[in-house]
Amino acid sequence: MTKSNALDLLAKKNEAFRALNMASSLIHWDAATTGVPEKSLEARGNAAGWLYGETFSRFVAPDTLEAIETLESFTNELNEKERAMVRKWGSDYRKFHAVPPEEVKAYNSLVAQAESVWEKARETNDFALIEPFYEKIFAYNRRLCDWYGYEGHPYDALLDDYEKGATVKMTDEFFALLREKITPLVKMIGASDKKPRELEGPFPLAKQRDLTKWLCGVTGYDVLRGKIGEVEHPFCTTITRNDVRITTKYHEDNILSSLYSVIHEAGHAIYEQNMSEELDAYDLGDGASMGMHESQSRMLENMIGRSHAFAEILLPELKASFDGFKDWDNEMLYRAINIARPSFIRIEADELTYCLHIIVRYELEKALISGEIKVKDLPGLWADKYEELLGVRPPSYAKGVLQDVHWGAGLVGYFPSYAIGNAYAAQYMHAMKKIVDVDSAVRAKNLAPVMGWLKENVHRHGQVHLPDELARRATGEGFNPAYYVDYLQKKFTALYQ
Amino acid sequence: MTKSNALDLLAKKNEAFRALNMASSLIHWDAATTGVPEKSLEARGNAAGWLYGETFSRFVAPDTLEAIETLESFTNELNEKERAMVRKWGSDYRKFHAVPPEEVKAYNSLVAQAESVWEKARETNDFALIEPFYEKIFAYNRRLCDWYGYEGHPYDALLDDYEKGATVKMTDEFFALLREKITPLVKMIGASDKKPRELEGPFPLAKQRDLTKWLCGVTGYDVLRGKIGEVEHPFCTTITRNDVRITTKYHEDNILSSLYSVIHEAGHAIYEQNMSEELDAYDLGDGASMGMHESQSRMLENMIGRSHAFAEILLPELKASFDGFKDWDNEMLYRAINIARPSFIRIEADELTYCLHIIVRYELEKALISGEIKVKDLPGLWADKYEELLGVRPPSYAKGVLQDVHWGAGLVGYFPSYAIGNAYAAQYMHAMKKIVDVDSAVRAKNLAPVMGWLKENVHRHGQVHLPDELARRATGEGFNPAYYVDYLQKKFTALYQ
């Protein structure tokens, strides 16, 4: 195979992936936004499975490896994007082929069962139900570490799967810093009697929809290259580079839920919209990592969307649309959108406490993989760690060890990405603020300067660089969680002291 | 290739077609119901094109022919569905390969241009603009007759493409009957001063949406195996056998537009929903022909939806939902939903005059294909024929020869299907009424007995039988337009004499 043949072959596979992904994304969008007739589930599942199988069989075919190996022998003649493509394909291909096919098959059927068992275990508060599944899932993931290979801790192999280049060493250091600086603050707030005022509804849905449009205008989410849907569980999905859709759910009694889901998903969507279109041809038109994607949504949601400047521009909108804000001032709103309090449920956690929920999961996963603890110890250890880190002890498994679907879905090593994303967000924000007056952009209700910096330094590059390298180019240094911890400490000390 | 290999091969191709069709249908549905971001057109087009190419290349591959020929040599050992599948694939495959590939390519680019030229010609009332395109399109379709082959008139080959087994002979006889019996009636109505009362709005959209749900309940369109969307140009689309969707467009000042578009599309949808699911595996899960599909939508829309019994059940609904019906009675509503008058535009034509519009097009197409007339003669001949058949002469090409997109889209031989569908509808209705008390079912607001008969005799068979054979099995005779002409004559004589 010549170099040119190899590039053509991968380009052709990429073209197929784009079309197949578009179809799969539309199937997902259609189901989530307009519902699926119950009796059509089987045929729909078969079609979706066929489309996935087409992607899969093109990827695992022997000619893929031949193309990769050909291009690896020409590395010096490849441009930056071609090299990144070969790195990505080579890594994914070898990882896939490192796992015995019969193991993959058995794991897939295990996980297919485990999800519904997890649901039942959660509903009936019966950990013993899911225990044998977790045993097998963690045992498989332990073997996965050996198949994938690792240099330091076996868990590195799992981390790397979601967050290229992430290690136990860097995560341990990050979380040690959080423990040291944030845990005492959270305990202080838990004991504090400062209670920010609650927003009072009703918030008519038509007005909330107008607010969504206003948010799109402010943030720079391009509605001409996307669409806004209403769903049960909000998400962002890329149909094509120029059709990136966000979704939200409106609650008449809660304005903040939809407001911050829109800002969050807009952060993801702007990242997707700002990627260079030419990356699609190299299969590099995606976030640099799961955490990097999350960094963009959380920066917009929390660091910008819960800033003093944002409270200032938001309040007049709320006053104009809803009755309950007549006697509110900026500071009251700022405090109301920054309520922090120790809680049980990760996905409902506030900006300050969120990462502590992640630490619990990370420490348990790591100890399970290294064999220091057993699955049967999880419920007790979970409760102990919540008490230690957040000062609360879950009253049930639904509010404790069984709250997340991840383990039942076979995802081990995924959680840390959320925390890493938060830290990258603060690191970018710190670097950006040297150049861009972020608060002024917010006050001008036009984040173009902010998004301009992010596009230039992060978004447009897609997966051309690994996360750490992308951060280094954008900020002058690799992953550094100090900015994040510092940001949290200052913000929440000021709010609650 | 063994018989079993051949069946497996076609089954595998069918599985791919189902998944690819589902994706293509969803792309269409998504675009029509929620709009497409303008800048995403190119990428969306590329993906849709790739999906189509996958279907196409699987179909035209040499192993398809090998499988067809293998199965043709085992015809006696095949079951009914397998034989129908082989007949369909064989015919489609040989037709496709009968046309020189360079001709197909040239025609596709010609047609791609012609559609926008047609739009411009219509807007500027300039027939000369589109004339050279029509010349080439009709010349190609004349050559197509030779490539496809025919026994009687060359136009038979084109007719057969949309309506398997239809011929000039049967269509001529059908249309002669219509000319003889209906034309005088239409002229009489054109001169009549009987003016049914017009419905007066406004008709609030929320109430119209409720009426749509009521219509679904009455007709038997299964909303649990489908979905209702709102679009610019209503259509019905099959995502899967258990997910057949209809669409409509609501106008605040016009209740009949949406009402009858819903009934029409429900007729198509019920046909699709009622096909045996096992037919999908043989690629036979579609209407027996374009006209047969139309027979189901028009029977429901016109023969049932514009009957005395339907007016009786509709009026209370209208009275309950809208203010303008206080002093209406059943007979007034029956007359209002059966307004007939000569007009220029086919797609706005009433039940009585509709087929006369088709006759104009059929006679012109047939004469162009046989070489009796030239494209340049179309505008004049069109106007003459409208005057002859409907007693009106179009004031512009937009209201005359340039009103339909079909010729510019390369579709020659398509129009007669609409008329043939109407005739099949009346033929089925006549046979069904021997067994089913249709009016009582309507008055009971539950068409289950009607749909039960249609499912048993028409719907469930999909494409297992050719149209004429399907009609023969259902009604005891092949295509017979006498019932349709008789129905029209009785109904509209009673209304207008």
Short mmCIF file of C-alpha atoms in Angstrom, two decimals, chain A residues 199 203-219 221 223 228 246 248 250-251 254-263 266 310 313-322 325 333 337 445:
data_model
loop_
_atom_site.label_atom_id
_atom_site.label_comp_id
_atom_site.label_asym_id
_atom_site.label_seq_id
_atom_site.Cartn_x
_atom_site.Cartn_y
_atom_site.Cartn_z
CA LEU A 199 -36.23 32.44 43.23
CA PHE A 203 -41.91 31.14 35.22
CA PRO A 204 -44.16 30.83 32.13
CA LEU A 205 -42.60 28.58 29.50
CA ALA A 206 -43.01 31.06 26.63
CA LYS A 207 -40.88 33.57 28.55
CA GLN A 208 -38.31 30.89 29.32
CA ARG A 209 -38.08 30.08 25.62
CA ASP A 210 -37.41 33.76 24.93
CA LEU A 211 -34.71 33.69 27.57
CA THR A 212 -33.12 30.72 25.79
CA LYS A 213 -32.91 32.76 22.59
CA TRP A 214 -31.39 35.65 24.52
CA LEU A 215 -28.80 33.28 26.02
CA CYS A 216 -27.89 31.98 22.57
CA GLY A 217 -27.35 35.57 21.41
CA VAL A 218 -25.16 36.43 24.40
CA THR A 219 -23.06 33.25 24.36
CA TYR A 221 -24.22 29.72 19.99
CA VAL A 223 -28.74 29.20 15.91
CA ILE A 228 -32.94 24.02 19.98
CA ILE A 246 -28.81 21.73 21.89
CA THR A 248 -33.28 21.75 27.31
CA TYR A 250 -38.40 23.77 30.93
CA HIS A 251 -39.95 23.65 34.39
CA ASN A 254 -37.78 26.54 38.21
CA ILE A 255 -36.07 29.04 35.95
CA LEU A 256 -32.49 28.11 36.82
CA SER A 257 -32.74 24.50 35.66
CA SER A 258 -33.36 25.34 32.02
CA LEU A 259 -31.26 28.52 32.08
CA TYR A 260 -28.09 26.72 33.16
CA SER A 261 -28.75 23.65 31.05
CA VAL A 262 -28.92 25.94 28.01
CA ILE A 263 -25.67 27.69 28.92
CA ALA A 266 -24.25 25.97 24.44
CA PHE A 310 -23.56 37.73 34.39
CA ILE A 313 -27.05 41.33 32.77
CA LEU A 314 -29.40 38.54 33.79
CA LEU A 315 -31.38 40.47 36.40
CA PRO A 316 -32.95 43.00 33.98
CA GLU A 317 -34.04 40.09 31.75
CA LEU A 318 -35.64 38.31 34.69
CA LYS A 319 -37.31 41.53 35.90
CA ALA A 320 -38.72 42.15 32.42
CA SER A 321 -40.10 38.65 32.02
CA PHE A 322 -41.21 37.48 35.45
CA PHE A 325 -37.93 39.91 40.87
CA LEU A 333 -29.14 37.25 42.31
CA ILE A 337 -27.19 31.44 41.47
CA LYS A 445 -23.93 40.86 26.38
#
